[in-house]
Coordinates of C-alpha atoms and ligand atoms in Angstrom, one line a residue:
X1 CA 82.9 42.8 -10.0
X2 CA 80.8 45.6 -8.4
X3 CA 83.9 47.0 -6.6
X4 CA 86.0 47.0 -9.8
X5 CA 83.2 48.7 -11.7
X6 CA 82.8 51.3 -8.9
X7 CA 86.5 52.2 -9.0
X8 CA 86.5 52.5 -12.8
X9 CA 83.3 54.5 -13.1
X10 CA 83.6 57.1 -10.4
X11 CA 80.5 58.8 -11.6
X12 CA 77.5 57.3 -9.7
X13 CA 75.1 57.5 -12.7
X14 CA 77.3 55.5 -14.9
X15 CA 77.7 53.0 -12.2
X16 CA 73.9 52.7 -11.7
X17 CA 73.5 52.4 -15.4
X18 CA 75.9 49.6 -15.5
X19 CA 74.3 47.9 -12.6
X20 CA 70.9 48.0 -14.4
X21 CA 72.5 46.6 -17.5
X22 CA 74.1 43.9 -15.5
X23 CA 70.7 42.9 -13.9
X24 CA 69.1 43.0 -17.3
X25 CA 71.9 40.9 -18.7
X26 CA 71.6 38.3 -15.9
X27 CA 67.8 38.2 -16.5
X28 CA 68.3 37.8 -20.2
X29 CA 70.7 35.0 -19.6
X30 CA 68.1 33.2 -17.6
X31 CA 65.6 33.8 -20.4
X32 CA 63.3 36.0 -18.3
X33 CA 61.9 39.5 -18.8
X34 CA 62.2 41.9 -15.9
X35 CA 59.3 44.1 -14.8
X36 CA 61.2 47.3 -15.8
X37 CA 61.7 46.0 -19.3
X38 CA 58.1 44.9 -19.5
X39 CA 56.7 48.3 -18.4
X40 CA 58.9 50.1 -20.9
X41 CA 57.9 47.7 -23.7
X42 CA 54.2 48.2 -22.9
X43 CA 54.4 52.0 -22.6
X44 CA 53.1 52.6 -26.1
X45 CA 49.9 50.6 -25.4
X46 CA 48.9 53.4 -23.1
X47 CA 47.0 56.2 -24.7
X48 CA 48.8 59.0 -22.8
X49 CA 52.2 57.5 -23.3
X50 CA 54.9 60.0 -22.3
X51 CA 56.9 57.9 -19.9
X52 CA 55.3 59.4 -16.8
X53 CA 53.2 56.4 -15.9
X54 CA 56.2 54.2 -16.6
X55 CA 58.2 56.2 -14.1
X56 CA 55.3 56.2 -11.6
X57 CA 55.0 52.4 -11.7
X58 CA 58.8 52.1 -11.2
X59 CA 58.5 54.4 -8.1
X60 CA 55.9 52.0 -6.7
X61 CA 58.0 49.0 -7.5
X62 CA 61.0 50.5 -5.6
X63 CA 58.7 51.0 -2.5
X64 CA 57.4 47.4 -2.7
X65 CA 61.0 46.1 -2.8
X66 CA 61.8 48.0 0.4
X67 CA 58.7 46.8 2.1
X68 CA 59.4 43.2 0.9
X69 CA 62.9 43.4 2.5
X70 CA 61.4 44.5 5.8
X71 CA 58.6 41.9 5.7
X72 CA 61.1 39.2 5.1
X73 CA 63.2 40.0 8.2
X74 CA 60.3 41.4 10.3
X75 CA 61.0 39.0 13.3
X76 CA 64.6 40.3 13.5
X77 CA 64.1 44.0 12.9
X78 CA 61.9 44.9 15.8
X79 CA 59.1 45.7 13.4
X80 CA 56.5 43.2 14.5
X81 CA 53.6 44.2 16.8
X82 CA 51.3 47.2 17.2
X83 CA 52.0 50.9 17.5
X84 CA 50.0 53.0 20.1
X85 CA 48.0 54.6 17.3
X86 CA 44.7 53.9 15.6
X87 CA 43.8 54.8 12.0
X88 CA 40.7 56.7 11.1
X89 CA 38.7 53.5 11.0
X90 CA 39.6 52.7 14.6
X91 CA 42.0 49.9 13.7
X92 CA 45.2 49.7 15.7
X93 CA 48.1 50.4 13.3
X94 CA 50.8 47.8 13.2
X95 CA 54.4 48.9 12.9
X96 CA 54.6 47.4 9.4
X97 CA 51.5 49.3 8.4
X98 CA 53.1 52.5 9.3
X99 CA 56.5 51.6 7.8
X100 CA 55.0 50.5 4.5
X101 CA 52.8 53.7 4.4
X102 CA 55.9 55.9 4.8
X103 CA 57.9 54.0 2.1
X104 CA 55.1 54.5 -0.4
X105 CA 54.6 58.2 0.5
X106 CA 58.3 58.9 0.3
X107 CA 58.8 57.0 -3.1
X108 CA 55.8 58.8 -4.6
X109 CA 56.7 62.2 -3.2
X110 CA 60.3 62.0 -4.4
X111 CA 59.3 60.5 -7.8
X112 CA 57.5 63.6 -8.8
X113 CA 54.9 61.9 -11.1
X114 CA 52.1 61.9 -8.5
X115 CA 50.6 65.1 -7.0
X116 CA 49.1 63.3 -4.0
X117 CA 48.1 60.1 -2.4
X118 CA 45.3 58.7 -0.2
X119 CA 45.9 55.6 1.9
X120 CA 44.3 53.5 4.6
X121 CA 46.7 54.9 7.2
X122 CA 46.1 58.6 6.6
X123 CA 42.8 60.3 7.8
X124 CA 42.9 62.7 4.8
X125 CA 44.6 62.6 1.4
X126 CA 48.1 64.1 1.2
X127 CA 48.8 66.7 -1.4
X128 CA 52.5 66.9 -2.3
X129 CA 53.4 70.6 -2.2
X130 CA 56.7 70.8 -4.0
X131 CA 56.7 72.6 -7.4
X132 CA 58.0 69.3 -8.9
X133 CA 55.0 67.3 -7.5
X134 CA 52.4 69.9 -8.2
X135 CA 53.1 69.2 -11.9
X136 CA 52.5 65.5 -11.4
X137 CA 49.6 64.2 -13.5
X138 CA 48.5 61.3 -11.3
X139 CA 47.2 60.5 -7.9
X140 CA 47.7 57.2 -6.2
X141 CA 45.6 55.4 -3.6
X142 CA 46.9 52.5 -1.7
X143 CA 46.6 50.0 1.1
X144 CA 50.2 49.8 2.2
X145 CA 49.9 46.6 4.1
X146 CA 46.9 44.4 3.6
X147 CA 46.1 41.6 6.0
X148 CA 47.6 43.3 9.1
X149 CA 46.3 40.6 11.4
X150 CA 48.6 38.1 9.7
X151 CA 51.9 40.1 10.0
X152 CA 52.9 38.7 13.4
X153 CA 52.2 35.1 12.5
X154 CA 54.1 34.8 9.3
X155 CA 51.1 34.4 7.0
X156 CA 50.9 36.0 3.6
X157 CA 50.2 39.7 3.5
X158 CA 50.1 42.2 0.6
X159 CA 50.0 45.8 -0.8
X160 CA 47.4 47.2 -3.1
X161 CA 47.6 50.3 -5.3
X162 CA 45.5 52.2 -7.8
X163 CA 46.4 55.1 -10.1
X164 CA 44.2 57.8 -11.5
X165 CA 44.8 60.8 -13.7
X166 CA 44.2 63.9 -11.6
X167 CA 41.1 66.1 -12.3
X168 CA 42.5 69.3 -10.9
X169 CA 44.7 71.5 -12.9
X170 CA 48.4 70.6 -13.3
X171 CA 50.6 72.9 -11.2
X172 CA 48.0 73.2 -8.4
X173 CA 47.7 71.2 -5.2
X174 CA 45.7 67.9 -5.5
X175 CA 42.1 68.1 -4.4
X176 CA 39.7 65.5 -2.9
X177 CA 37.9 65.3 -6.2
X178 CA 41.1 63.8 -7.7
X179 CA 40.6 60.8 -5.5
X180 CA 36.8 60.5 -5.6
X181 CA 36.7 59.0 -9.1
X182 CA 34.9 55.9 -10.2
X183 CA 37.0 52.8 -10.5
X184 CA 36.4 52.8 -14.2
X185 CA 38.7 55.8 -14.4
X186 CA 41.7 53.8 -13.0
X187 CA 44.7 53.9 -15.4
X188 CA 46.5 51.2 -13.6
X189 CA 46.1 49.0 -10.5
X190 CA 48.1 46.3 -8.9
X191 CA 48.9 44.3 -5.8
X192 CA 52.0 42.7 -4.3
X193 CA 51.6 39.4 -2.4
X194 CA 54.4 38.7 0.1
X195 CA 53.9 35.0 0.2
X196 CA 56.0 31.9 -0.3
X197 CA 57.5 34.1 -3.0
X198 CA 56.8 37.7 -3.6
X199 CA 54.7 38.5 -6.6
X200 CA 53.5 41.7 -8.2
X201 CA 50.4 41.6 -10.4
X202 CA 49.2 44.6 -12.3
X203 CA 47.0 45.9 -15.1
X204 CA 46.9 49.1 -17.1
X205 CA 43.7 48.0 -18.8
X206 CA 45.3 45.7 -21.4
X207 CA 45.1 42.4 -19.5
X208 CA 46.8 41.3 -16.3
X209 CA 50.4 40.2 -15.9
X210 CA 52.2 38.7 -12.9
X211 CA 55.9 39.0 -11.9
X212 CA 57.8 37.0 -9.3
X213 CA 60.6 38.6 -7.4
X214 CA 63.9 36.9 -8.0
X215 CA 65.8 37.8 -4.8
X216 CA 69.2 36.8 -6.3
X217 CA 69.0 39.7 -8.8
X218 CA 66.5 41.9 -6.9
X219 CA 64.1 42.1 -9.9
X220 CA 60.5 41.1 -10.5
X221 CA 60.5 38.8 -13.5
X222 CA 57.6 37.9 -15.7
X223 CA 56.2 34.6 -14.5
X224 CA 52.5 34.8 -15.2
X225 CA 51.8 36.5 -18.6
X226 CA 48.3 37.4 -19.6
X227 CA 46.5 36.0 -16.5
X228 CA 42.9 34.8 -17.0
X229 CA 40.8 33.7 -14.1
X230 CA 39.1 30.3 -14.9
X231 CA 35.4 30.8 -15.6
X232 CA 34.5 28.2 -13.0
X233 CA 36.2 27.3 -9.8
X234 CA 35.7 25.2 -6.7
X235 CA 37.0 27.5 -4.0
X236 CA 34.8 29.9 -1.9
X237 CA 36.4 32.4 0.4
X238 CA 34.4 34.1 3.1
X239 CA 34.7 34.7 6.9
X240 CA 32.1 32.1 7.8
X241 CA 32.2 33.1 11.4
X242 CA 30.1 36.1 10.4
X243 CA 27.4 34.0 8.8
X244 CA 24.9 34.8 11.5
X245 CA 25.1 38.4 10.5
X246 CA 24.8 37.8 6.7
X247 CA 21.6 38.2 4.7
X248 CA 19.7 35.3 3.1
X249 CA 21.3 35.6 -0.3
X250 CA 24.8 35.0 1.2
X251 CA 23.5 32.1 3.4
X252 CA 21.8 30.5 0.4
X253 CA 25.0 30.8 -1.7
X254 CA 27.2 29.3 1.0
X255 CA 24.7 26.5 1.5
X256 CA 24.9 25.9 -2.3
X257 CA 28.7 25.8 -2.1
X258 CA 28.4 23.0 0.5
X259 CA 25.8 20.8 -1.3
X260 CA 26.9 17.6 -2.9
X261 CA 26.6 17.5 -6.7
X262 CA 29.3 15.7 -8.8
X263 CA 28.1 17.4 -12.0
X264 CA 29.1 20.8 -10.7
X265 CA 32.1 19.7 -8.6
X266 CA 30.4 20.4 -5.4
X267 CA 30.9 20.6 -2.5
X268 CA 33.5 23.4 -3.1
X269 CA 36.5 23.9 -0.9
X270 CA 36.6 26.6 1.7
X271 CA 39.8 28.7 1.8
X272 CA 40.1 31.9 3.8
X273 CA 43.4 33.6 4.8
X274 CA 42.0 37.0 5.9
X275 CA 44.4 38.9 3.7
X276 CA 42.3 39.8 0.7
X277 CA 45.4 40.1 -1.6
X278 CA 46.3 36.5 -0.8
X279 CA 42.8 35.2 -1.0
X280 CA 42.0 36.9 -4.3
X281 CA 45.4 36.0 -5.8
X282 CA 44.8 32.3 -5.1
X283 CA 41.3 32.5 -6.6
X284 CA 42.6 34.4 -9.6
X285 CA 45.0 31.7 -10.4
X286 CA 42.9 28.7 -9.5
X287 CA 39.4 29.9 -10.0
X288 CA 37.1 30.8 -7.1
X289 CA 34.9 33.4 -5.5
X290 CA 35.8 35.8 -2.7
X291 CA 33.0 37.5 -0.6
X292 CA 33.1 40.2 2.0
X293 CA 29.4 41.1 1.9
X294 CA 27.4 43.6 3.9
X295 CA 26.4 42.2 7.3
X296 CA 24.0 43.4 10.0
X297 CA 27.1 44.5 12.0
X298 CA 28.9 46.1 9.0
X299 CA 26.1 47.3 6.6
X300 CA 28.6 48.4 4.0
X301 CA 30.9 45.4 4.4
X302 CA 34.5 45.9 5.6
X303 CA 36.6 46.6 2.5
X304 CA 37.4 50.1 1.3
X305 CA 36.4 51.1 -2.2
X306 CA 39.3 53.4 -3.1
X307 CA 42.3 51.2 -2.2
X308 CA 41.0 47.7 -1.8
X309 CA 37.8 46.9 -3.8
X310 CA 38.4 49.1 -6.9
X311 CA 41.9 48.0 -7.7
X312 CA 41.0 44.3 -7.1
X313 CA 37.9 44.7 -9.2
X314 CA 39.9 46.3 -12.1
X315 CA 42.3 43.4 -12.0
X316 CA 39.6 40.7 -11.8
X317 CA 37.6 42.2 -14.7
X318 CA 40.7 42.5 -16.8
X319 CA 41.3 38.8 -16.1
X320 CA 37.8 37.9 -17.3
X321 CA 36.1 37.8 -13.9
X322 CA 33.2 39.8 -12.3
X323 CA 33.4 42.2 -9.3
X324 CA 30.1 43.4 -7.7
X325 CA 28.6 44.6 -4.5
X326 CA 25.6 42.3 -5.2
X327 CA 23.6 45.2 -6.7
X328 CA 26.2 47.2 -8.6
X329 CA 29.4 46.7 -10.6
X330 CA 32.1 47.9 -8.2
X331 CA 33.9 50.0 -10.9
X332 CA 30.7 52.0 -11.5
X333 CA 30.3 53.3 -8.0
X334 CA 30.6 57.1 -7.6
X335 CA 32.7 57.5 -4.4
X336 CA 31.7 60.0 -1.8
X337 CA 34.3 59.5 0.9
X338 CA 38.0 58.5 0.9
X339 CA 37.5 55.6 3.3
X340 CA 34.1 54.5 2.0
X341 CA 33.4 50.8 2.4
X342 CA 31.6 48.6 0.0
X343 CA 30.3 45.0 0.0
X344 CA 32.7 43.1 -2.3
X345 CA 32.1 39.9 -4.2
X346 CA 34.5 38.9 -6.9
X347 CA 36.0 36.1 -8.8
X348 CA 35.3 33.5 -11.5
X349 CA 32.5 34.6 -13.9
X350 CA 30.2 31.7 -13.5
X351 CA 30.5 31.5 -9.7
X352 CA 29.7 35.2 -9.3
X353 CA 26.8 34.9 -11.7
X354 CA 25.4 32.0 -9.7
X355 CA 25.6 34.1 -6.5
X356 CA 23.8 37.0 -8.3
X357 CA 21.1 34.6 -9.5
X358 CA 20.0 33.7 -5.9
Ligands
AHG1 P1 43.8 45.5 6.3 O1 44.8 44.6 7.0 O2 44.4 46.3 5.2 O3 43.0 46.4 7.3 O4 42.7 44.6 5.5 C1 42.2 43.5 6.1 C2 41.0 43.1 5.4 C3 41.3 42.2 4.2 O5 42.6 42.0 3.8 C4 40.7 40.9 4.7 O6 40.0 40.2 3.6 C5 39.7 41.2 5.7 O7 40.2 42.4 6.3 C6 39.6 40.2 6.8 O8 38.6 40.6 7.7 P2 37.9 39.6 8.7 O9 39.0 39.4 9.8 O10 36.8 40.4 9.2 O11 37.6 38.4 8.0
MN2 MN1 43.4 45.8 3.4
MN3 MN1 46.0 47.7 5.4

């Protein structure tokens, strides 16, 4: 059918239009809503609705599909393993970290809605300097590949992104101040989990929705509308190997999780994948708490505020959960550095409240 259509519609745009319509038709036949349809439908909920955020989200979606394709054939495509480089945090970059980073940069640069990006894999922010991009109203921060230690062993990994309106003047180059904004200022945030299926979960501040990639039509389809994290859960997720370096509050809380008490469903279950996207996704759906606290070895914890903790905190709060450093609501932190780390504790409301009460 595609070949016939291509012969008939020589013009590429008409052909693409028909392909999109065909995909939407297939999705409608199956009774599902595609992410593209959903984003357009929700455009008017957004106070600055002009279509630019919609286009920006679509650019991100395209990059995630390309990354998904490579993740799925990683063992065949000579894309497993490490590069010879380290990022600014002294972590060895994996080939997929670099590949994913390039895909996001290229999709956002060519899309023209973002004037710059900051990511885990770049020491400094990148200001896009074409005239087209200088007029972009947004900046994007992202962790292109989360859970890098799991890439080579076929365990779930992810991508995290966060979108802000720029503070600098439209038409100029992006500045660092555009990126150093409180998490409260996010206009959208999301993650993709490359797991047993690939899912994209995002919020624009009007609740959280989840979409599963249907590989047969290459579209994310709405599978988890209006996600709410259960108020209670029975899963705790922490790297317990670090317990010796943790403070007394963390030790007491983990001891509490392991105590026997039928009335409060304890002992809880321990689940820790070491890909925060996958750990938090599971806890979001099932109820649970995720902790990467400060330790004596890592006094600010490990997770990065701008492209790990803030986007996940925004999603968790929008789903009815809590996200805190232990002292402060994560979304209220005034960032001072692009790669700043913060202790991160988030999840089901009552579980996080219990942690804070200790
Ligand atoms: P990244 O792969 O982007 O560097 O992030 C890894 C992070 C996070 O996904 C995970 O929760 C944490 O590192 C695991 O760290 P530990 O191995 O110290 O538990
Ligand atoms: Mn990460
Ligand atoms: Mn990463």
